[in-house]
Coordinates of C-alpha atoms in Angstrom, one line a residue:
M1 CA 0.0 0.3 -0.1
D2 CA 3.1 2.2 1.1
I3 CA 6.7 2.2 1.8
P4 CA 6.0 3.0 5.4
K5 CA 3.7 0.4 6.1
A6 CA 6.1 -2.1 4.1
K7 CA 8.7 -1.3 6.3
Q8 CA 6.2 -2.1 8.9
I9 CA 5.4 -5.5 7.6
Y10 CA 8.4 -6.8 6.0
P11 CA 11.3 -8.1 8.7
N12 CA 14.6 -6.6 8.4
T13 CA 17.0 -9.9 7.7
I14 CA 20.4 -10.4 7.2
S15 CA 22.8 -13.1 5.9
K16 CA 23.6 -16.3 7.6
E17 CA 27.4 -15.0 6.6
L18 CA 28.8 -12.1 7.4
W19 CA 32.3 -9.2 6.2
K20 CA 34.9 -7.9 8.5
L21 CA 34.1 -4.1 7.9
S22 CA 38.1 -4.0 8.0
D23 CA 38.1 -6.6 5.0
V24 CA 36.4 -4.8 2.2
I25 CA 37.0 -1.2 3.4
D26 CA 39.6 -0.6 0.9
H27 CA 37.4 -1.1 -1.5
W28 CA 34.3 -0.5 -0.5
D29 CA 33.0 1.0 -3.8
D30 CA 33.8 -2.0 -5.5
I31 CA 30.9 -3.9 -4.0
T32 CA 27.8 -4.2 -6.4
L33 CA 24.2 -4.5 -4.5
R34 CA 21.2 -6.8 -6.1
S35 CA 18.0 -7.0 -5.3
W36 CA 15.2 -9.2 -7.1
I37 CA 11.6 -10.0 -6.2
K38 CA 9.2 -11.3 -8.3
V39 CA 6.7 -9.9 -10.8
D40 CA 4.4 -12.6 -11.9
G41 CA 6.4 -15.2 -11.0
E42 CA 9.1 -14.5 -12.4
R43 CA 12.8 -13.7 -10.9
K44 CA 13.3 -10.0 -11.9
L45 CA 16.3 -7.8 -11.2
F46 CA 15.3 -5.0 -9.4
Q47 CA 18.0 -2.6 -7.7
E48 CA 21.7 -3.2 -8.7
A49 CA 24.2 -0.3 -7.6
K50 CA 27.8 0.0 -6.6
L51 CA 27.7 0.9 -2.9
T52 CA 29.1 4.4 -3.9
A53 CA 25.5 4.8 -4.1
M54 CA 25.0 4.8 -0.3
L55 CA 26.1 6.5 2.2
D56 CA 30.1 6.1 3.2
A57 CA 30.8 3.0 5.2
A58 CA 33.1 4.5 7.7
D59 CA 30.7 7.7 7.7
L60 CA 27.7 5.2 9.2
V61 CA 30.1 3.6 11.6
E62 CA 31.6 7.0 13.0
R63 CA 27.2 8.0 13.3
A64 CA 26.7 4.9 14.7
K65 CA 29.5 5.0 17.2
K66 CA 27.9 8.4 18.7
L67 CA 25.3 6.7 19.7
L68 CA 26.5 4.0 21.2
C69 CA 27.0 3.5 25.4
D70 CA 31.4 2.8 25.0
P71 CA 31.8 4.4 21.5
N72 CA 35.2 2.1 21.0
D73 CA 33.1 -1.3 21.0
T74 CA 31.5 -2.2 17.3
E75 CA 32.2 -5.3 18.0
G76 CA 29.7 -7.7 16.9
L77 CA 27.8 -3.8 14.7
V78 CA 25.4 -4.1 12.4
L79 CA 23.8 -1.4 10.6
Y80 CA 21.3 -0.7 8.1
S81 CA 21.0 2.3 6.2
G82 CA 19.5 3.3 3.2
T83 CA 18.4 1.5 -0.7
V84 CA 18.9 2.2 -4.2
A85 CA 16.5 3.0 -6.9
S86 CA 14.7 0.6 -8.4
L87 CA 14.4 -0.6 -12.2
F88 CA 11.5 -0.7 -12.4
K89 CA 8.0 0.2 -11.0
A90 CA 6.6 -2.7 -8.6
D91 CA 3.2 -2.7 -6.8
Y92 CA 4.0 -5.5 -4.8
S93 CA 6.4 -8.5 -4.4
P94 CA 6.2 -11.2 -1.6
Y95 CA 10.0 -12.7 -2.5
F96 CA 12.4 -10.1 -2.1
E97 CA 16.9 -12.0 -2.5
T98 CA 19.8 -9.6 -2.2
E99 CA 23.4 -10.1 -2.7
L100 CA 26.0 -8.0 -1.9
E101 CA 29.5 -9.0 -4.8
D102 CA 32.8 -7.8 -3.3
P103 CA 35.0 -8.7 -6.8
I104 CA 37.9 -8.3 -6.0
L105 CA 37.8 -10.9 -2.8
G106 CA 35.8 -13.0 -5.1
R107 CA 32.6 -13.3 -2.6
R108 CA 29.1 -12.8 -2.3
L109 CA 26.4 -12.5 0.3
G110 CA 23.3 -13.1 -0.2
N111 CA 19.8 -13.8 1.2
V112 CA 16.2 -14.0 0.3
Y113 CA 12.4 -14.5 1.8
E114 CA 9.4 -15.4 0.2
M115 CA 6.3 -13.6 3.1
T116 CA 3.5 -16.1 2.3
C117 CA -0.2 -14.2 3.1
K118 CA -3.2 -15.2 4.8
S119 CA -5.3 -12.7 3.3
S120 CA -6.1 -11.9 -0.3
W121 CA -5.6 -7.9 0.6
Y122 CA -2.5 -7.8 -1.7
K123 CA -4.5 -9.9 -4.8
G124 CA -6.4 -6.7 -6.3
N125 CA -8.6 -5.8 -3.3

């Protein structure tokens, strides 16, 4: 129905694997973020951008440190930041898949979830 409502309905999720910031900070701008949704049952690329489109990682950490009880203890800190523009307009998709690709270290992080709705409000009502 709208973006704020979607952010309330969908949970924040995280990959089962994580990267240490120190392992990627020197090539942060080379990392690519992608997401896919399903449209009429077909998986489609929904977002794709280099992390240069996001706030700088070091800046995000410095901002977060100001909110911590101990600004020097960032062990285990996970930050959620904004998003990048979508490649097309989509009304709704219960499927969302994400990926971070690190071409320098040749690895990827991914996460996917699919929501099962028990009501039919999203089916044209």
